[in-house]
Coordinates of C-alpha atoms in Angstrom, one line a residue:
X14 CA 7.4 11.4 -22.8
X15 CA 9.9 9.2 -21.1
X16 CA 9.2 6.5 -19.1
X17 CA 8.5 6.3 -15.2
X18 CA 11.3 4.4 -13.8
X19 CA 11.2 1.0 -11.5
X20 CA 12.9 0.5 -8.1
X21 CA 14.5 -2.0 -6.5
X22 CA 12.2 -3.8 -4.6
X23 CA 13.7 -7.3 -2.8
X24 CA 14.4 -9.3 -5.9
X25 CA 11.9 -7.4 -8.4
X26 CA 11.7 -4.2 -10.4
X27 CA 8.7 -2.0 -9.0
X28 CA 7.6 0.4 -11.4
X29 CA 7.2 3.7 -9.0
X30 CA 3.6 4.7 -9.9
X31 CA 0.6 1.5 -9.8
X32 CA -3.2 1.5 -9.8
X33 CA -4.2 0.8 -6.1
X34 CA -7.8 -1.1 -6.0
X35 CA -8.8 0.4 -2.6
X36 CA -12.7 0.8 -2.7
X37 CA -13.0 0.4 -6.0
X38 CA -16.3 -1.5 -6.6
X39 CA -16.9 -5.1 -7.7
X40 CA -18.9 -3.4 -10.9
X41 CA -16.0 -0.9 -11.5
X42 CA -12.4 -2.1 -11.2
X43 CA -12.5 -4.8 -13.9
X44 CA -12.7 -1.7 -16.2
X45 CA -10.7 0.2 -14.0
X46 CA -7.7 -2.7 -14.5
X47 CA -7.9 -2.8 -18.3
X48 CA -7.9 1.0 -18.8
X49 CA -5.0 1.5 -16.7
X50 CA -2.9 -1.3 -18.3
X51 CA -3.6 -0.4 -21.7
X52 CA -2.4 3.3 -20.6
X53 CA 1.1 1.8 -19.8
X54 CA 0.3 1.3 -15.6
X55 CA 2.5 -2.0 -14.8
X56 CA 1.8 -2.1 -11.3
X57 CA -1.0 -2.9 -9.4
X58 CA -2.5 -2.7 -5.6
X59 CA -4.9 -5.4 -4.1
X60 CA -5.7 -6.5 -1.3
X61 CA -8.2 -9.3 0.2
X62 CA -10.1 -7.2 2.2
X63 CA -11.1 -4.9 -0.6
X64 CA -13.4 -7.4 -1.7
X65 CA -12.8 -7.1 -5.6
X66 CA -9.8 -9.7 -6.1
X67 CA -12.3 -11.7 -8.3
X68 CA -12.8 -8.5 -10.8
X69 CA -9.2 -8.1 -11.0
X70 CA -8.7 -11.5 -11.8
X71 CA -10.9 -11.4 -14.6
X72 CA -9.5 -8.2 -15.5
X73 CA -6.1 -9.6 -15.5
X74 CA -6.9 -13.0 -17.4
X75 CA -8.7 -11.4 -20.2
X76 CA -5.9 -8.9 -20.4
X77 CA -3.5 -11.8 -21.2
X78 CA -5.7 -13.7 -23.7
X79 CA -6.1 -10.3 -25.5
X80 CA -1.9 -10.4 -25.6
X81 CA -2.5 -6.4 -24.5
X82 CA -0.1 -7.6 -21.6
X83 CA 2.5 -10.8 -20.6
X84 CA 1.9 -11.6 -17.0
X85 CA 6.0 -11.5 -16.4
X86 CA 5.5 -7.9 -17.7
X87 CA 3.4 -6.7 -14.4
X88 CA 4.2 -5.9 -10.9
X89 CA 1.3 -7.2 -9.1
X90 CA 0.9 -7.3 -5.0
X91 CA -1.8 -7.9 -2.5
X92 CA -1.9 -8.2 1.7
X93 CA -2.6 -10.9 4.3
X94 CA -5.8 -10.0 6.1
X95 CA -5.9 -10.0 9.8
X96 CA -7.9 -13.2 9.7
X97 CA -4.7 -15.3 8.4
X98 CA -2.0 -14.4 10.8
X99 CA -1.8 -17.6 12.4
X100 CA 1.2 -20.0 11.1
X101 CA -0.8 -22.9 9.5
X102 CA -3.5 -19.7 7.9
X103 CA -1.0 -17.8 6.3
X104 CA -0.6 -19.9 3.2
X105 CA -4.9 -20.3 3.5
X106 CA -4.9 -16.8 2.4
X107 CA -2.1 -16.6 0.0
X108 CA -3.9 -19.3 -2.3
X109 CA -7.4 -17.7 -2.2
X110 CA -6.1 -14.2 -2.9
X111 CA -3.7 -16.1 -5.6
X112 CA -7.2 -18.1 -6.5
X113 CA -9.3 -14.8 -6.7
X114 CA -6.4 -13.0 -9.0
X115 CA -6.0 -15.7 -11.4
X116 CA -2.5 -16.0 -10.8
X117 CA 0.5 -18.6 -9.9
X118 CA 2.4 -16.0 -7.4
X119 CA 2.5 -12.6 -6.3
X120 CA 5.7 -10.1 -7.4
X121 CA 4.6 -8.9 -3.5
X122 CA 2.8 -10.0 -0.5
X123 CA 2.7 -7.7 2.6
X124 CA 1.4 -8.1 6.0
X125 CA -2.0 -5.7 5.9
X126 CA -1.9 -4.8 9.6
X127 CA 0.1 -5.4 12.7
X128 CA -3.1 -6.6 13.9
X129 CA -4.3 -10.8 14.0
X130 CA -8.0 -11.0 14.7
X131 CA -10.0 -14.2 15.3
X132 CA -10.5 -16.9 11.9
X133 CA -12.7 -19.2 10.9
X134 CA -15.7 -17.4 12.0
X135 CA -17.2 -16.8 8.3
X136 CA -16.2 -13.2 9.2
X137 CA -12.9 -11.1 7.8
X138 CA -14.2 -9.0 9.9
X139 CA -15.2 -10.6 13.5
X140 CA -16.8 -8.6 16.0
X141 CA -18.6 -8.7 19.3
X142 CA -22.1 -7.8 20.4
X143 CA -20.7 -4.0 20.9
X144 CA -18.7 -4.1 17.5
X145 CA -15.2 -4.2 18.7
X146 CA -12.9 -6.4 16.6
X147 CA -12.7 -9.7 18.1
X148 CA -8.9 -10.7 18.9
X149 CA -6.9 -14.0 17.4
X150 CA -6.9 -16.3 20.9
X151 CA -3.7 -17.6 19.9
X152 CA -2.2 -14.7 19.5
X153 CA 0.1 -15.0 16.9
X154 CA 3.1 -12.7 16.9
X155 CA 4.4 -10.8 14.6
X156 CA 7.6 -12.9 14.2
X157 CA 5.3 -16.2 13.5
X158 CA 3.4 -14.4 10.8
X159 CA 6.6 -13.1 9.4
X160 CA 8.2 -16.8 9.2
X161 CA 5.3 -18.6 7.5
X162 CA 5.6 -15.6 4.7
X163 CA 8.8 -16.4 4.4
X164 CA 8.0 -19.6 3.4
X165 CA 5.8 -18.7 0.7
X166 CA 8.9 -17.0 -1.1
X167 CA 10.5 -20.3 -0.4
X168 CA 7.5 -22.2 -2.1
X169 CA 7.0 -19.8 -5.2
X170 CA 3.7 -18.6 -4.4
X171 CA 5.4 -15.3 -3.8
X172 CA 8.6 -13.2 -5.2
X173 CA 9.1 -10.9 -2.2
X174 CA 7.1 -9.8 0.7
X175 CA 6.5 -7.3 3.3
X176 CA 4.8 -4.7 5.6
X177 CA 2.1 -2.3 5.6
X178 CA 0.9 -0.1 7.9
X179 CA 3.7 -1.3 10.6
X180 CA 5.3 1.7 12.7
X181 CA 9.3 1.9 12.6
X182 CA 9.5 -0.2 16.0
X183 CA 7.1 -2.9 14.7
X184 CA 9.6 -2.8 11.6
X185 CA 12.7 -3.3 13.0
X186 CA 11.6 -6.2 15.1
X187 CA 10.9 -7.8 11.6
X188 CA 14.5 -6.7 10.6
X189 CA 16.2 -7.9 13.8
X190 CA 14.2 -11.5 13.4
X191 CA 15.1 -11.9 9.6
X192 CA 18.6 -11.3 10.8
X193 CA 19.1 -12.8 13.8
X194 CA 17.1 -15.8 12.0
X195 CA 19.2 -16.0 8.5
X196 CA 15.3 -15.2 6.9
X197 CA 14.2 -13.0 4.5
X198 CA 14.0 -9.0 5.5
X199 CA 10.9 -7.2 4.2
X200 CA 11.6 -5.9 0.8
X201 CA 9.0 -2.8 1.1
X202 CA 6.4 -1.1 3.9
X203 CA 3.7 0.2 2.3
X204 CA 2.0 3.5 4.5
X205 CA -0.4 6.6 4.1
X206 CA 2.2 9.1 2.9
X207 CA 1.4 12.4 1.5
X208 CA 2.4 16.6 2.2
X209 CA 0.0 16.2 5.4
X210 CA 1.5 13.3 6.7
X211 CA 5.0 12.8 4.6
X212 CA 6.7 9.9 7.2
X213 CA 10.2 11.4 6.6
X214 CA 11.8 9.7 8.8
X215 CA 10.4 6.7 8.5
X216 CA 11.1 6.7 4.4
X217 CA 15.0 7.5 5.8
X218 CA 14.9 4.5 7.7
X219 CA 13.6 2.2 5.0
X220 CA 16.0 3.9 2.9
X221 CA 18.8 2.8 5.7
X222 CA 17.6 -0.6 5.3
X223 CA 16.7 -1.0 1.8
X224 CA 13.1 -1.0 2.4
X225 CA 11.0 0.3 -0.3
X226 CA 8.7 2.4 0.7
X227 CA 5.2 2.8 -0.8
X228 CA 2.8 5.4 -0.4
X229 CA -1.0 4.5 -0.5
X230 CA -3.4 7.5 -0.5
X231 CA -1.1 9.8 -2.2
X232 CA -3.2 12.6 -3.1
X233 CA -4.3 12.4 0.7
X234 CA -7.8 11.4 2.4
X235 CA -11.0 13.4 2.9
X236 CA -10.4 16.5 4.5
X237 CA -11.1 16.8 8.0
X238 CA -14.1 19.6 8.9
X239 CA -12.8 23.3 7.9
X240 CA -9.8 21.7 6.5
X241 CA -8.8 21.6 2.8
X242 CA -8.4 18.9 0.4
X243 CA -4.3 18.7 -0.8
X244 CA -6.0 18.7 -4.1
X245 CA -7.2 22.9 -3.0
X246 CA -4.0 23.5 -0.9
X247 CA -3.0 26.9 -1.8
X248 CA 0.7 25.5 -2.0
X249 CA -0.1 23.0 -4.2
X250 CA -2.2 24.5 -6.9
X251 CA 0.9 27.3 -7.4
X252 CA 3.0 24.7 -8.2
X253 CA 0.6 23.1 -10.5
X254 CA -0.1 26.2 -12.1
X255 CA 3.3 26.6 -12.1
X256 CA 4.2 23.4 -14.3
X257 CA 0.8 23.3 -16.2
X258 CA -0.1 20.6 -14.6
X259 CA -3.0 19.0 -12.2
X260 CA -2.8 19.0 -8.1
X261 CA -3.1 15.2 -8.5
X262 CA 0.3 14.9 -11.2
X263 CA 2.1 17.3 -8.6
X264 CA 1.6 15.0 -5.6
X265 CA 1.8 11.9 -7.6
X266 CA 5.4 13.5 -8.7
X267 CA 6.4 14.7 -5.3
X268 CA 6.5 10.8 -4.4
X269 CA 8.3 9.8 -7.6
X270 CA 11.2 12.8 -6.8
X271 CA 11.5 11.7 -3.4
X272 CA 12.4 7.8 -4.6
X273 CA 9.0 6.7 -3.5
X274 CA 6.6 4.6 -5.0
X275 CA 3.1 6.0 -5.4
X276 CA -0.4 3.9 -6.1
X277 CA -2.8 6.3 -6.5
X278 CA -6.6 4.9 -7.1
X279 CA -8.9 5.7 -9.3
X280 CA -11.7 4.3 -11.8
X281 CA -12.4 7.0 -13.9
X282 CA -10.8 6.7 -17.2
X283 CA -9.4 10.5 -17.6
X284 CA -7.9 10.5 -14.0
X285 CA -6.5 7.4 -14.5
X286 CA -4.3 8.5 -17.5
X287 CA -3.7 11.8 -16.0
X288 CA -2.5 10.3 -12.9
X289 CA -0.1 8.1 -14.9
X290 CA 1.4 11.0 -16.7
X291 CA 4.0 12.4 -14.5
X292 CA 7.4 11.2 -16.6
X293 CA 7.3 14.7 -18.1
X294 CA 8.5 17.1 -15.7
X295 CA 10.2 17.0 -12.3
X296 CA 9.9 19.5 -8.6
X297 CA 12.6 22.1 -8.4
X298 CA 14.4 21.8 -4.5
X299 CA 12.3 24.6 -3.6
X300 CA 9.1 23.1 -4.6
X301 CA 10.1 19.8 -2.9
X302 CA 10.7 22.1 0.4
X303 CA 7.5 24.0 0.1
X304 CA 5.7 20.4 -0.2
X305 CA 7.3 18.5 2.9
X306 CA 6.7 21.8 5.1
X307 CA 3.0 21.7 4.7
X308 CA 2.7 19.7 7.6
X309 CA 4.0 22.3 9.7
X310 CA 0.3 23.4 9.0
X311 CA -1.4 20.5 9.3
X312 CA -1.0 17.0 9.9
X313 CA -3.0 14.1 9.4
X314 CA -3.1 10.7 9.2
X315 CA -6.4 9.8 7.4
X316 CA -6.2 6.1 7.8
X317 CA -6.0 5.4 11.3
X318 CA -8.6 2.7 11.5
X319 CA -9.5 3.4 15.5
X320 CA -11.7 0.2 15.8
X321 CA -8.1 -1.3 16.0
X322 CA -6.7 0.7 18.8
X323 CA -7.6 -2.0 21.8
X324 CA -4.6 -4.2 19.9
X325 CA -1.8 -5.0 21.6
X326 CA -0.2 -4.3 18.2
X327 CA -2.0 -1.4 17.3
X328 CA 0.7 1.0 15.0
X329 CA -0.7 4.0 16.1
X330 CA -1.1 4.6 19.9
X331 CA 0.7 8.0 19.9
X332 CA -2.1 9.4 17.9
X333 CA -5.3 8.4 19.0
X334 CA -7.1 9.0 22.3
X335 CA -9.3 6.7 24.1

């Protein structure tokens, strides 16, 4: 089998298919970590808010006693919580994530959200008396945020950083600041991308712009009510059959013929390997055609995280109603 190939990514090699963390539980991903490492995954997804940074750690430091893995051999990245957006808070998260993980810098640190919510209030997740997210009063923009990450590349903590879940306008005022400023541009925007919800043109502009762009939730969310799951779309289980392979491998490959980086999640053991075992075999043009034009059927965006939408910077205004 030959091996999945890296892209670039800023300064780094990203290798195109990584373990994402998402929900996996405290009692789960430390065993989750070491299986998919020892399978041959060199990339891995975290993420303060997931609230399993300490497993990985572990994970990760027993990994590197047991000489299974050199620390310079992995691609490891995690994301700013909505908490730190503030100038002087920025670095306050970098070190506990850092801290948590076990490690002396990230190979990726990304803005989770567009979206700064209140700090300090023992909460990541502050809320009022009717459960609406309780807004940052200082109101940090996005260009503030952006220039105290850029400092963390300039103090080691970090290799290269970058965006997640920012629409293309939100992006581009990152890329006008970094140039109108001399900084650093983002080196990746991470998004929901799958056949439901490809972002075509937004993976041509970060192509433009040499952004890499990552796809979280690859094999797609839970189906909506009378929908089906991608992994029972008619589509994609003729192509699967077609290639002897799972509906999981086909949209994990889908991502890896477009030139985009995929971190599907997982903590079963089986899946994890299967999901890593896509170097084999490649999409014919036809196949590739068959999978973007499924959202001419149906489109959805599974993560659009509505208790956000009363943010000024909230990504996704076009799709949600009130």
């Amino acid at each position: 089998m030959s091996p999945l190939p890296t892209v670039n990514c800023g300064v780094s090699n990203m290798p195109v298919v990584g373990l994402g963390t998402f929900k996996s539980g405290v009692d789960e991903v430390g065993a989750a970590v070491e299986e998919a490492i020892r399978c041959g995954y060199r990339h891995l997804d975290c993420a303060m808010i997931y609230g399993n940074e300490k497993e990985v750690g572990v994970a990760l430091a027993k990994l590197f006693k047991e000489g299974v893995v050199k620390r310079e051999e992995l691609f490891i990245n995690s994301k700013l919580w909505n908490t730190y957006h503030r100038k002087e808070e920025v670095v306050v998260g970098c070190d506990k994530t850092l801290s948590d993980l076990q490690l002396d810098y990230l190979d990726l640190y990304l803005i989770h959200w567009p979206v700064a919510t209140q700090p300090n209030m023992g909460t990541l997740n502050p809320e009022d008396e009717n459960n609406v997210p309780i807004l940052d009063s200082a109101s940090p923009s996005l260009t503030e945020t952006w220039e105290a990450m850029e400092q963390l590349v300039r103090d080691g903590k970090c290799r290269n950083i970058g965006l997640s879940n920012f629409n293309k306008k939100q992006v581009e005022e990152i890329l006008e600041f970094s140039s109108r400023t001399g900084g650093i541009k983002p080196a990746c925007l991470q998004v929901e991308s799958h056949p439901y919800l490809p972002n075509l043109e937004l993976a041509k502009f970060c192509q433009k712009n040499d952004i890499e762009f990552v796809a979280f939730r690859p094999l797609g969310g839970p189906p909506r009510k009378g929908q089906v799951s991608l992994l029972g779309d008619k589509d994609i289980l003729k192509i699967a059959e077609a290639h002897g392979k799972s509906p999981a491998q086909i949209l994990i490959r889908y991502h890896v013929d477009r030139g985009i980086v995929a971190i599907p999640k997982s903590v079963n053991p089986d899946r994890i390997k299967q999901n890593f075992e896509v170097s084999n075999f490649v999409l014919s043009t036809s196949e590739m055609e068959t999978l973007n034009n499924i959202c001419q059927r149906f489109t959805k965006r599974s993560c659009l995280a509505p208790h956000f939408k009363h943010c000024p910077n909230y990504p996704f205004k076009d799709e949600i109603s009130d």
